[in-house]
Amino acid sequence: MTIITQLSIFVKNEPGAFASISGILKECGINLKAFNIAESSGFGVLRAIADNPKEAYATLKDRNIIVKLTDVIAVPMQDQPGGLYEVGKVFGDAGINIEYAYAYAGVKGPAVFFRVDDPASAISALEKEGFRTLSESDL
Amino acid sequence: MFWNEKIECMPREELRKLQYEKLRALIDNLYANNAFYRKRMDEKGVKPEDIRCLEDISKLPFMYKSDLRDYYPTGLFTVPNTDIVRYHVSSGTTGKPTLVGYTQHDIGYWSEALARSLTSIGITKDDIIQVSYGYGLFTGGLGLHYGAEAVGATVLPSGTGGTERQLELMKDLGVTAIACTPSYLIHMSTIAKKMGVDFRRDTKLRTAILGAEPWTEGMRRHIEEDMGVKAFDIYGTSEQAGPMFTECMERDGIHIPGDIMYVEVIDPETEEVLPAGQRGELVVTMLQKEAFPLVRYRIKDLTYIIDEPCKCGRTSPRIGRITGRSDDMLIIRGINVFPSQVEHTLMQIPEVGDQYMIIVDREGALDHMTVQVELKPEAFSDKMEDMMELKRRIEHEMKKYLNIAVDVDLKEHGTLPRFEGKAKRVIDNRVM
C-alpha cells in the first residue's frame, strides 16, 4: 500500500495565523513538500506533506498545536492537457468520492494528492487502469 | 459528620422559633436605633410589633443594591467604626463596588458557617486545603482561610496566579482539597497537562470547593471526570459576609443554616413571595450580622428554595443551584438570555471543551450574539464538512435552547482567555 501520511493542522482564520504556524514549522525544522489551506469562518485547516510526518506530528503536538495524521494518496500524472481527466475518470467510474485534492509539482514530475473515503479501493481501481501511486520515498 | 449538630439538626419548628426571635430582636433594634431602617419601615407603614411570626417578614421593606451604593461607604453600618475589625470590598461584578464591614462577631458567624459547610463535605483537621481564591479585598481568600482554620485543617494560602508553583506545592504537600473559582480550576488543569501532572496519579486532591461565579452541572461532570475530584458548589456574597454555604455530601442543593440567614424567593415583577420549588429572585435576611445588617436584601441571584428535609439529617432549608444573577441577564432581540444557559447547552455537546466566550454586538438595529467555543483537541477533523456540521449542530442546539439565532465560532484548544479569578465570559459591545 502506498499511503502518504499528511499532517492536518488546525489554524485560526485571522490575520497573523499563517505567520504564526509557519513560524512554528520553521522553529521545529519541519520542511513541507506540498500544502493546501481550506478555510471557513473562524478556522482553517492547513494540510501539508512534510519530510518526516510522524516526527513532525510529535513535535507539533508537544507545542500544543492541534494536529492530526490523515491518509492521502499521491497519483503522478501526465504534464499535459487531459492528464487530470484520466485520473478523474478512474475515480468517477469506480464511484470513489474525492473529499479534497491538491497539486504537487514534484521533482520527478507532477502529482496530485487525493483524500478519499477508502484509499485502499482507490489504489486498486487506479492500479487496474495502469496507474501507480507514489510512496513517501518517491516524493 | 456535623460541626454543630444541635443547630444543624434542630427540629424545624424549633428552628423557626429561633429564627423569629432573632428576626424580631434585629428589627426592634434597627427600628429604635437606625435612621435608615426606621425611615424605610415608616414609609411602608410597618412597626416592629407588626412582625408577629416569621411569615410577617414579608411586610418589611426590601433593601436594594442601589441602597448600598447610595450609602457608600459606611452609611448603613450600625456600629461605631471602632467596633469594625475588617473591611472587604465587593469584586464589583456589576456596577460600583460596595464596602462591607465586619465586627468580631461577624467574622465569627462567617467562620462558623464555613466550618459547618466544610465538615458537611467531609473536610476535617486532617485535610490540607489550598485556598486559591484571591486574598485581599475579595472575600473568597480570607473567608475560606478562616473557615478552614476553624475546622483545624491545614491551609495553603496560595491565592490566585503562579499556577505552575501552585501545582508543584499541591503535589509536594499532598494537598487534599482546593477552594477556587471553577474557571481557575479548569485553568489549573490545562497548565497541569502541559507540565505532565496527572491529578489522579500525582496529587492527593480529592475535593474541590467551587464558587464565586455561576457554573453548571455539566461543568461539574467535566471537572470531576477530568481531575478525579468531587466538586462542591459554594455560595455566599460579600454582602452576606462572603462564601460560606455549600452543598453537603448529598449534593442536592446548598444548605442555608437557618440561624445565620433567612431566605425567601420572590417573583421579581410582582415582588410576591414564591412557594418552595418555584424559581425566582433570592431575598436574604442576615440574622446575626452586626456591622452592616441586611434585611430582605434583593441579592438578585436566581434560584429556588428546597424545603424537604435533606437525607444528610440537616434540617435547614436549601437553595437550588444559582443559575445566574438577574443583572447578568442579556436581552438579545427582546429575548432573555443567561450566560448559564449557554454554558448548559455547550456542556451537553461532547466535542466542546471547557472554555467559551459570549460576544454581543449590534448590527444596525439588530442584536447579534456570537459564541466562541473551544473544541477538545480530538474533536478536530481534517474534513471541513465535519467541522461545518459540528458548527451547525452547536448553533442548532443553541437556537433550540435559547430561542435565538446564535453564530458559533469554533476555536482551537488554548486560544480563548483563561481566568484566575471570576470568569468574564461576556463581552457586550452594544452601546445602549
Coordinates of C-alpha atoms in Angstrom, one line a residue:
Chain A
M1 CA 0.0 0.0 0.0
T2 CA 1.4 3.4 -1.0
I3 CA -0.4 5.6 1.5
I4 CA 1.0 9.0 2.2
T5 CA 0.7 10.5 5.7
Q6 CA -0.5 14.0 5.7
L7 CA -0.4 16.5 8.5
S8 CA -3.7 18.3 9.1
I9 CA -3.2 21.3 11.3
F10 CA -6.0 23.4 12.8
V11 CA -5.3 27.1 12.3
K12 CA -7.2 30.2 13.1
N13 CA -8.7 32.2 10.2
E14 CA -7.4 35.6 11.2
P15 CA -4.5 37.9 10.2
G16 CA -1.2 36.6 11.6
A17 CA -2.3 33.0 12.0
F18 CA -0.4 31.7 9.0
A19 CA 2.7 33.6 10.0
S20 CA 2.4 32.1 13.5
I21 CA 2.0 28.4 12.3
S22 CA 4.7 28.8 9.6
G23 CA 7.0 30.3 12.2
I24 CA 6.5 27.3 14.4
L25 CA 7.2 25.0 11.4
K26 CA 10.4 26.9 11.0
E27 CA 11.4 26.7 14.6
C28 CA 10.7 23.0 14.6
G29 CA 12.7 22.4 11.4
I30 CA 9.8 21.0 9.5
N31 CA 10.0 21.2 5.8
L32 CA 6.9 21.0 3.6
K33 CA 6.8 19.5 0.1
A34 CA 3.2 20.5 -0.6
F35 CA 0.3 22.0 1.2
N36 CA -3.1 23.4 0.9
I37 CA -5.3 25.6 3.1
A38 CA -9.0 25.2 3.5
E39 CA -10.9 27.9 5.4
S40 CA -14.2 28.6 6.9
S41 CA -15.4 31.4 9.1
G42 CA -13.2 31.5 12.2
F43 CA -11.0 28.5 11.5
G44 CA -9.0 26.8 8.8
V45 CA -7.1 23.6 8.1
L46 CA -3.6 23.5 6.8
R47 CA -3.0 20.2 5.1
A48 CA 0.6 19.5 4.5
I49 CA 3.0 16.8 3.3
A50 CA 6.2 17.0 5.4
D51 CA 9.5 15.3 5.0
N52 CA 9.1 13.2 8.1
P53 CA 5.4 13.3 9.0
K54 CA 5.4 11.2 12.2
E55 CA 8.3 13.1 13.7
A56 CA 6.7 16.5 12.7
Y57 CA 3.4 15.3 14.2
A58 CA 5.1 14.6 17.6
T59 CA 7.0 17.9 17.5
L60 CA 3.8 19.9 16.8
K61 CA 1.8 18.1 19.4
D62 CA 4.5 19.0 22.0
R63 CA 4.0 22.6 21.0
N64 CA 0.2 22.2 21.8
I65 CA -0.7 22.6 18.2
I66 CA -3.9 20.7 17.2
V67 CA -2.7 18.3 14.5
K68 CA -3.9 15.1 13.0
L69 CA -2.4 12.5 10.7
T70 CA -4.5 11.8 7.6
D71 CA -4.1 9.2 4.9
V72 CA -3.9 10.5 1.4
I73 CA -2.7 9.0 -1.9
A74 CA -0.4 10.6 -4.4
V75 CA -1.1 10.0 -8.1
P76 CA 1.6 11.0 -10.7
M77 CA 0.1 12.3 -13.9
Q78 CA 1.0 13.5 -17.4
D79 CA 2.0 17.1 -17.6
Q80 CA -0.3 17.8 -20.5
P81 CA -4.0 18.6 -21.2
G82 CA -6.1 15.6 -20.2
G83 CA -3.7 14.3 -17.6
L84 CA -6.1 15.2 -14.8
Y85 CA -9.1 13.9 -16.7
E86 CA -7.6 10.4 -17.0
V87 CA -7.2 10.1 -13.2
G88 CA -10.5 11.8 -12.5
K89 CA -12.3 9.3 -14.8
V90 CA -10.9 6.3 -13.0
F91 CA -12.3 7.7 -9.7
G92 CA -15.6 8.6 -11.3
D93 CA -16.1 5.2 -12.9
A94 CA -15.2 3.4 -9.7
G95 CA -17.7 5.6 -7.7
I96 CA -14.9 6.9 -5.5
N97 CA -15.7 10.2 -3.7
I98 CA -12.9 12.8 -3.5
E99 CA -13.0 14.8 -0.4
Y100 CA -10.3 17.2 -1.5
A101 CA -7.2 17.2 -3.6
Y102 CA -4.3 19.5 -4.3
A103 CA -1.5 19.5 -6.8
Y104 CA 2.2 18.9 -6.3
A105 CA 4.9 19.9 -8.9
G106 CA 7.2 17.1 -7.8
V107 CA 10.9 16.7 -8.6
K108 CA 10.0 13.6 -10.6
G109 CA 7.0 15.2 -12.4
P110 CA 3.6 16.4 -11.3
A111 CA 1.3 14.5 -9.0
V112 CA -2.0 15.2 -7.2
F113 CA -2.7 14.3 -3.6
F114 CA -6.2 12.9 -3.1
R115 CA -8.1 12.4 0.1
V116 CA -10.7 9.8 -0.4
D117 CA -13.1 7.8 1.8
D118 CA -11.4 4.5 1.1
P119 CA -7.8 4.8 0.0
A120 CA -7.3 1.0 -0.5
S121 CA -10.1 0.6 -3.0
A122 CA -9.0 3.8 -4.8
I123 CA -5.5 2.4 -5.2
S124 CA -6.7 -0.9 -6.6
A125 CA -9.0 0.9 -9.0
L126 CA -6.1 3.1 -10.2
E127 CA -3.8 0.0 -10.5
K128 CA -6.4 -1.8 -12.5
E129 CA -6.3 1.0 -15.1
G130 CA -2.5 1.0 -15.1
F131 CA -1.9 4.0 -12.8
R132 CA 0.6 3.8 -10.0
T133 CA 0.6 5.7 -6.7
L134 CA 3.6 7.2 -5.1
S135 CA 5.1 6.2 -1.8
E136 CA 6.8 8.6 0.6
S137 CA 10.2 7.8 -0.8
D138 CA 9.0 8.8 -4.3
L139 CA 8.2 12.4 -3.2
Chain B
M1 CA -20.4 14.4 60.4
F2 CA -21.7 17.7 61.9
W3 CA -19.8 20.7 63.2
N4 CA -22.7 22.0 65.3
E5 CA -25.2 19.1 65.4
K6 CA -27.6 20.8 67.8
I7 CA -28.3 23.7 65.4
E8 CA -27.8 21.9 62.2
C9 CA -30.3 19.1 63.0
M10 CA -32.7 21.2 65.2
P11 CA -36.3 20.3 64.6
R12 CA -37.8 22.7 62.0
E13 CA -40.4 24.2 64.4
E14 CA -37.7 24.9 66.9
L15 CA -35.5 26.4 64.2
R16 CA -38.4 28.6 63.0
K17 CA -38.9 29.8 66.6
L18 CA -35.2 30.7 66.9
Q19 CA -35.4 32.5 63.5
Y20 CA -38.4 34.5 64.6
E21 CA -36.7 35.5 67.9
K22 CA -33.6 36.6 66.1
L23 CA -35.5 38.5 63.4
R24 CA -37.7 40.3 65.9
A25 CA -34.7 41.3 68.1
L26 CA -33.0 42.6 64.9
I27 CA -36.0 44.6 63.8
D28 CA -36.6 46.0 67.2
N29 CA -33.0 47.2 67.4
L30 CA -32.9 48.6 63.9
Y31 CA -36.1 50.5 64.3
A32 CA -35.1 52.0 67.6
N33 CA -31.5 52.9 66.6
N34 CA -31.1 53.3 62.9
A35 CA -32.5 56.2 60.8
F36 CA -32.3 54.3 57.5
Y37 CA -34.4 51.3 58.6
R38 CA -36.9 53.4 60.6
K39 CA -37.5 55.6 57.6
R40 CA -38.0 52.7 55.3
M41 CA -40.3 50.9 57.7
D42 CA -42.3 54.1 58.3
E43 CA -42.7 54.6 54.6
K44 CA -44.2 51.1 54.4
G45 CA -46.2 51.7 57.5
V46 CA -44.8 48.8 59.4
K47 CA -43.8 48.7 63.0
P48 CA -41.7 46.1 64.8
E49 CA -44.7 44.9 66.7
D50 CA -46.4 44.0 63.3
I51 CA -43.9 41.2 63.0
R52 CA -45.7 38.6 65.0
C53 CA -44.5 35.5 63.2
L54 CA -41.8 34.5 60.7
E55 CA -44.1 34.9 57.7
D56 CA -44.7 38.6 58.7
I57 CA -41.2 39.2 57.4
S58 CA -42.9 39.8 54.0
K59 CA -44.4 43.0 55.5
L60 CA -40.9 44.5 55.8
P61 CA -39.4 46.7 53.1
F62 CA -36.8 45.5 50.7
M63 CA -33.2 46.6 50.6
Y64 CA -31.6 47.1 47.2
K65 CA -28.1 47.1 45.7
S66 CA -28.7 50.8 45.0
D67 CA -29.0 51.4 48.8
L68 CA -25.6 50.0 49.3
R69 CA -24.2 52.3 46.6
D70 CA -26.2 55.4 47.8
Y71 CA -24.9 55.0 51.4
Y72 CA -21.3 54.2 50.4
P73 CA -19.0 53.8 52.2
T74 CA -20.3 53.3 55.7
G75 CA -23.8 54.9 55.7
L76 CA -25.5 51.6 56.5
F77 CA -23.2 50.5 59.2
T78 CA -24.9 50.2 62.6
V79 CA -21.8 50.0 64.9
P80 CA -19.2 52.6 65.8
N81 CA -16.2 52.4 63.4
T82 CA -14.0 51.3 66.3
D83 CA -16.0 48.0 66.5
I84 CA -15.2 47.2 62.9
V85 CA -12.4 44.7 62.7
R86 CA -12.2 44.3 58.9
Y87 CA -13.3 45.7 55.6
H88 CA -13.9 43.9 52.4
V89 CA -14.8 45.4 49.1
S90 CA -17.1 43.5 46.7
S91 CA -15.5 42.4 43.5
G92 CA -18.0 44.6 41.6
T93 CA -19.4 42.0 39.2
T94 CA -22.0 44.7 38.4
G95 CA -21.6 48.4 38.8
K96 CA -19.7 50.2 41.6
P97 CA -18.0 48.1 44.3
T98 CA -19.6 48.0 47.7
L99 CA -17.8 48.2 51.1
V100 CA -18.6 45.6 53.7
G101 CA -17.6 46.0 57.4
Y102 CA -17.3 43.2 60.0
T103 CA -17.3 43.1 63.7
Q104 CA -15.5 40.4 65.6
H105 CA -18.9 38.6 65.8
D106 CA -19.4 38.9 62.1
I107 CA -16.1 37.2 61.4
G108 CA -17.2 34.6 63.9
Y109 CA -20.5 33.6 62.3
W110 CA -18.9 33.6 58.9
S111 CA -16.2 31.1 60.0
E112 CA -18.8 29.1 61.9
A113 CA -20.9 28.8 58.8
L114 CA -17.9 27.7 56.8
A115 CA -16.8 25.2 59.5
R116 CA -20.3 23.6 59.3
S117 CA -20.1 23.6 55.4
L118 CA -16.6 22.2 55.2
T119 CA -17.5 19.5 57.8
S120 CA -20.6 18.6 55.8
I121 CA -18.4 17.8 52.7
G122 CA -16.0 15.7 54.7
I123 CA -13.2 18.2 55.4
T124 CA -11.5 17.5 58.8
K125 CA -8.4 18.7 60.6
D126 CA -6.5 16.0 58.6
D127 CA -7.1 17.9 55.3
I128 CA -4.8 20.3 53.6
I129 CA -6.7 23.0 51.8
Q130 CA -5.3 25.1 49.1
V131 CA -7.1 28.4 49.1
S132 CA -6.8 29.6 45.5
Y133 CA -9.3 32.4 45.8
G134 CA -7.9 35.9 45.7
Y135 CA -6.8 37.2 49.1
G136 CA -7.3 40.8 49.9
L137 CA -10.3 42.9 49.3
F138 CA -12.2 40.0 47.8
T139 CA -13.9 37.9 50.4
G140 CA -13.0 34.5 49.0
G141 CA -9.4 34.0 50.1
L142 CA -9.6 35.2 53.7
G143 CA -13.1 33.7 54.2
L144 CA -12.1 30.2 53.2
H145 CA -8.9 30.7 55.1
Y146 CA -10.6 31.4 58.4
G147 CA -13.2 28.7 57.8
A148 CA -10.6 26.0 57.1
E149 CA -8.6 27.1 60.2
A150 CA -11.7 26.8 62.3
V151 CA -12.0 23.1 61.5
G152 CA -8.3 22.7 62.1
A153 CA -7.4 21.9 58.6
T154 CA -4.0 23.0 57.2
V155 CA -4.3 26.0 55.0
L156 CA -2.1 26.7 52.0
P157 CA -3.0 30.3 51.3
S158 CA -1.8 30.3 47.7
G159 CA -4.2 32.9 46.3
T160 CA -4.6 33.2 42.5
G161 CA -1.8 33.2 40.0
G162 CA 1.5 31.4 39.8
T163 CA -0.2 28.3 38.7
E164 CA 2.9 26.2 38.0
R165 CA 4.1 26.8 41.5
Q166 CA 0.6 26.1 42.9
L167 CA 0.7 22.7 41.2
E168 CA 4.1 21.9 42.5
L169 CA 3.0 22.8 46.0
M170 CA -0.1 20.7 45.6
K171 CA 2.0 17.7 44.7
D172 CA 4.7 18.2 47.3
L173 CA 2.5 18.9 50.2
G174 CA -0.2 16.4 49.4
V175 CA -3.0 18.9 49.2
T176 CA -6.4 17.1 49.6
A177 CA -8.8 20.0 48.8
I178 CA -8.9 23.2 46.8
A179 CA -11.2 26.2 47.0
C180 CA -11.3 28.4 43.9
T181 CA -13.5 29.5 41.1
P182 CA -14.4 26.7 38.6
S183 CA -12.7 28.7 35.9
Y184 CA -9.4 28.8 37.8
L185 CA -9.5 25.0 38.4
I186 CA -10.0 24.4 34.7
H187 CA -7.1 26.7 34.0
M188 CA -5.0 24.7 36.5
S189 CA -5.9 21.5 34.7
T190 CA -4.7 22.9 31.4
I191 CA -1.4 24.0 32.9
A192 CA -1.1 20.6 34.7
K193 CA -1.4 18.8 31.4
K194 CA 1.3 20.9 29.9
M195 CA 3.5 20.1 32.9
G196 CA 2.7 16.4 32.6
V197 CA 1.0 16.4 36.0
D198 CA -1.9 13.9 36.3
F199 CA -4.2 14.8 39.2
R200 CA -5.2 11.2 39.9
R201 CA -1.6 9.9 39.8
D202 CA 0.5 12.7 41.1
T203 CA -1.7 14.5 43.7
K204 CA -3.9 13.7 46.6
L205 CA -6.5 16.2 45.6
R206 CA -10.0 14.8 46.1
T207 CA -12.3 17.7 46.9
A208 CA -12.9 20.9 45.1
I209 CA -15.0 23.7 46.6
L210 CA -16.0 25.9 43.7
G211 CA -17.9 29.1 43.6
A212 CA -17.9 32.9 43.2
E213 CA -19.3 32.6 39.7
P214 CA -22.3 30.7 38.4
W215 CA -21.5 27.2 37.0
T216 CA -23.5 24.3 35.7
E217 CA -23.9 20.6 36.4
G218 CA -22.3 20.0 33.0
M219 CA -19.2 21.8 34.2
R220 CA -19.2 19.8 37.4
R221 CA -19.2 16.5 35.4
H222 CA -16.5 17.8 33.2
I223 CA -14.3 18.8 36.1
E224 CA -14.9 15.6 38.0
E225 CA -14.1 13.4 35.0
D226 CA -11.1 15.4 34.1
M227 CA -9.5 15.6 37.5
G228 CA -10.9 12.8 39.6
V229 CA -12.2 15.1 42.3
K230 CA -15.5 15.5 43.9
A231 CA -16.7 19.1 43.2
F232 CA -19.0 21.0 45.6
D233 CA -20.8 24.2 45.0
I234 CA -20.2 27.1 47.5
Y235 CA -22.4 30.2 47.8
G236 CA -22.2 33.4 49.6
T237 CA -21.7 37.0 48.6
S238 CA -19.7 39.8 50.1
E239 CA -23.0 41.5 51.3
Q240 CA -23.8 38.3 53.3
A241 CA -20.1 38.1 54.6
G242 CA -18.5 36.0 51.8
P243 CA -18.6 32.5 50.5
M244 CA -19.9 30.3 53.3
F245 CA -22.8 27.9 52.3
T246 CA -22.1 24.7 50.5
E247 CA -23.9 21.5 49.4
C248 CA -23.5 18.5 51.7
M249 CA -22.4 15.1 50.6
E250 CA -25.8 14.5 49.1
R251 CA -25.2 17.4 46.7
D252 CA -28.9 18.2 46.5
G253 CA -28.9 21.9 47.0
I254 CA -27.0 24.4 49.1
H255 CA -27.7 24.3 52.8
I256 CA -28.6 27.6 54.3
P257 CA -28.2 27.5 58.1
G258 CA -31.4 29.0 59.5
D259 CA -29.8 30.7 62.5
I260 CA -27.5 32.7 60.1
M261 CA -29.6 33.6 57.1
Y262 CA -33.3 33.6 56.3
V263 CA -34.1 33.1 52.7
E264 CA -37.1 34.0 50.6
V265 CA -37.6 33.7 46.9
I266 CA -39.8 36.3 45.2
D267 CA -41.2 37.0 41.8
P268 CA -39.1 39.9 40.6
E269 CA -42.1 41.5 38.9
T270 CA -44.8 41.3 41.5
E271 CA -42.4 41.1 44.5
E272 CA -44.7 38.3 45.9
V273 CA -43.0 35.6 48.0
L274 CA -43.0 32.4 46.0
P275 CA -43.5 28.9 47.5
A276 CA -40.7 26.4 47.7
G277 CA -39.7 24.9 44.4
Q278 CA -40.6 28.0 42.3
R279 CA -37.7 29.8 40.7
G280 CA -37.3 33.5 41.3
E281 CA -35.1 36.1 42.9
L282 CA -33.4 35.3 46.2
V283 CA -34.1 37.7 49.1
V284 CA -31.9 37.4 52.2
T285 CA -32.1 38.5 55.8
M286 CA -29.0 38.1 57.9
L287 CA -29.9 37.0 61.4
Q288 CA -26.6 37.5 63.1
K289 CA -25.0 40.3 61.2
E290 CA -23.9 43.2 63.4
A291 CA -21.8 45.8 61.5
F292 CA -23.9 46.0 58.4
P293 CA -27.3 44.4 58.7
L294 CA -29.2 43.1 55.8
V295 CA -33.0 42.8 55.9
R296 CA -34.8 41.5 52.9
Y297 CA -31.9 42.3 50.7
R298 CA -32.5 41.7 47.0
I299 CA -29.3 40.0 46.1
K300 CA -30.6 39.3 42.5
D301 CA -29.3 35.8 42.4
L302 CA -31.8 33.5 40.7
T303 CA -32.7 30.2 42.4
Y304 CA -35.5 28.3 44.3
I305 CA -35.9 27.0 47.8
I306 CA -35.8 23.3 48.6
D307 CA -37.8 22.8 51.7
E308 CA -37.9 19.0 52.1
P309 CA -35.6 17.6 54.7
C310 CA -32.2 16.5 53.4
K311 CA -31.0 12.9 53.6
C312 CA -27.9 14.1 55.4
G313 CA -30.0 14.9 58.5
R314 CA -29.6 18.7 58.4
T315 CA -33.0 20.5 58.8
S316 CA -32.0 23.8 57.3
P317 CA -33.7 24.9 54.1
R318 CA -31.7 24.6 50.9
I319 CA -31.5 26.6 47.8
G320 CA -31.0 25.2 44.3
R321 CA -28.0 25.9 42.1
I322 CA -27.8 29.6 41.4
T323 CA -28.5 29.9 37.7
G324 CA -27.3 33.4 37.4
R325 CA -27.9 36.9 38.6
S326 CA -30.8 38.9 37.1
D327 CA -28.2 41.6 36.5
D328 CA -26.2 39.1 34.2
M329 CA -29.2 38.6 32.0
L330 CA -28.6 39.7 28.4
I331 CA -31.6 40.8 26.4
I332 CA -30.9 39.8 22.8
R333 CA -33.6 40.9 20.4
G334 CA -36.0 41.1 23.2
I335 CA -35.3 37.6 24.5
N336 CA -33.8 37.0 27.9
V337 CA -30.6 35.0 27.8
F338 CA -28.5 33.9 30.7
P339 CA -24.8 33.0 30.2
S340 CA -25.5 29.9 32.3
Q341 CA -28.0 28.7 29.6
V342 CA -25.2 29.0 27.0
E343 CA -22.9 27.0 29.3
H344 CA -25.5 24.4 29.9
T345 CA -26.1 23.9 26.2
L346 CA -22.4 23.7 25.4
M347 CA -21.7 21.2 28.1
Q348 CA -24.2 18.7 26.5
I349 CA -22.0 18.6 23.4
P350 CA -19.2 16.1 23.7
E351 CA -16.8 17.8 21.2
V352 CA -16.9 21.1 23.1
G353 CA -14.1 21.9 25.6
D354 CA -14.4 23.9 28.7
Q355 CA -13.9 27.4 27.5
Y356 CA -16.3 29.7 25.8
M357 CA -17.0 33.4 25.3
I358 CA -20.2 35.2 24.5
I359 CA -19.9 38.3 22.4
V360 CA -22.9 40.6 21.8
D361 CA -22.9 43.2 19.0
R362 CA -25.4 45.4 17.4
E363 CA -25.5 45.3 13.7
G364 CA -27.7 48.1 12.5
A365 CA -30.8 47.8 14.7
L366 CA -30.3 44.2 15.5
D367 CA -28.6 42.5 18.4
H368 CA -26.2 39.8 17.3
M369 CA -24.8 37.1 19.6
T370 CA -21.6 35.1 18.8
V371 CA -20.5 32.3 20.9
Q372 CA -16.8 31.4 20.6
V373 CA -16.3 27.8 21.6
E374 CA -13.1 25.9 22.2
L375 CA -13.1 22.4 20.9
K376 CA -11.4 19.4 22.5
P377 CA -8.3 18.6 20.6
E378 CA -9.7 15.2 19.5
A379 CA -12.8 16.9 18.1
F380 CA -10.8 18.5 15.3
S381 CA -11.4 17.0 11.9
D382 CA -9.5 17.4 8.7
K383 CA -12.8 17.4 6.8
M384 CA -14.2 20.8 6.5
E385 CA -17.6 19.2 6.1
D386 CA -17.4 17.6 9.6
M387 CA -16.3 20.9 11.1
M388 CA -19.1 22.8 9.5
E389 CA -21.5 20.1 10.6
L390 CA -20.3 20.5 14.2
K391 CA -20.6 24.2 14.0
R392 CA -24.2 23.9 12.7
R393 CA -25.1 21.3 15.3
I394 CA -23.9 23.7 18.1
E395 CA -25.8 26.6 16.5
H396 CA -28.9 24.4 16.3
E397 CA -28.7 23.4 19.9
M398 CA -28.3 27.0 21.0
K399 CA -31.3 28.0 18.9
K400 CA -33.3 25.2 20.4
Y401 CA -32.5 26.1 23.9
L402 CA -32.1 29.9 23.9
N403 CA -34.7 30.6 21.2
I404 CA -32.4 33.0 19.4
A405 CA -30.1 32.5 16.4
V406 CA -26.5 32.4 17.6
D407 CA -23.3 32.4 15.5
V408 CA -20.8 29.9 16.7
D409 CA -17.1 30.3 16.1
L410 CA -15.0 27.2 16.6
K411 CA -11.7 27.9 18.3
E412 CA -8.7 25.7 18.8
H413 CA -8.0 24.5 22.2
G414 CA -6.0 27.0 24.3
T415 CA -6.9 30.2 22.3
L416 CA -9.7 31.7 24.5
P417 CA -8.8 33.7 27.6
R418 CA -8.4 31.8 30.9
F419 CA -9.5 33.4 34.2
E420 CA -7.8 33.1 37.5
G421 CA -10.4 35.0 39.4
K422 CA -14.0 35.4 38.4
A423 CA -14.5 34.5 34.8
K424 CA -15.7 37.3 32.5
R425 CA -17.2 35.4 29.6
V426 CA -19.5 38.0 28.2
I427 CA -18.4 40.9 26.1
D428 CA -21.3 43.2 25.3
N429 CA -20.3 45.7 22.6
R430 CA -23.7 47.2 22.3
V431 CA -23.9 50.9 23.0
M432 CA -27.1 51.4 24.9

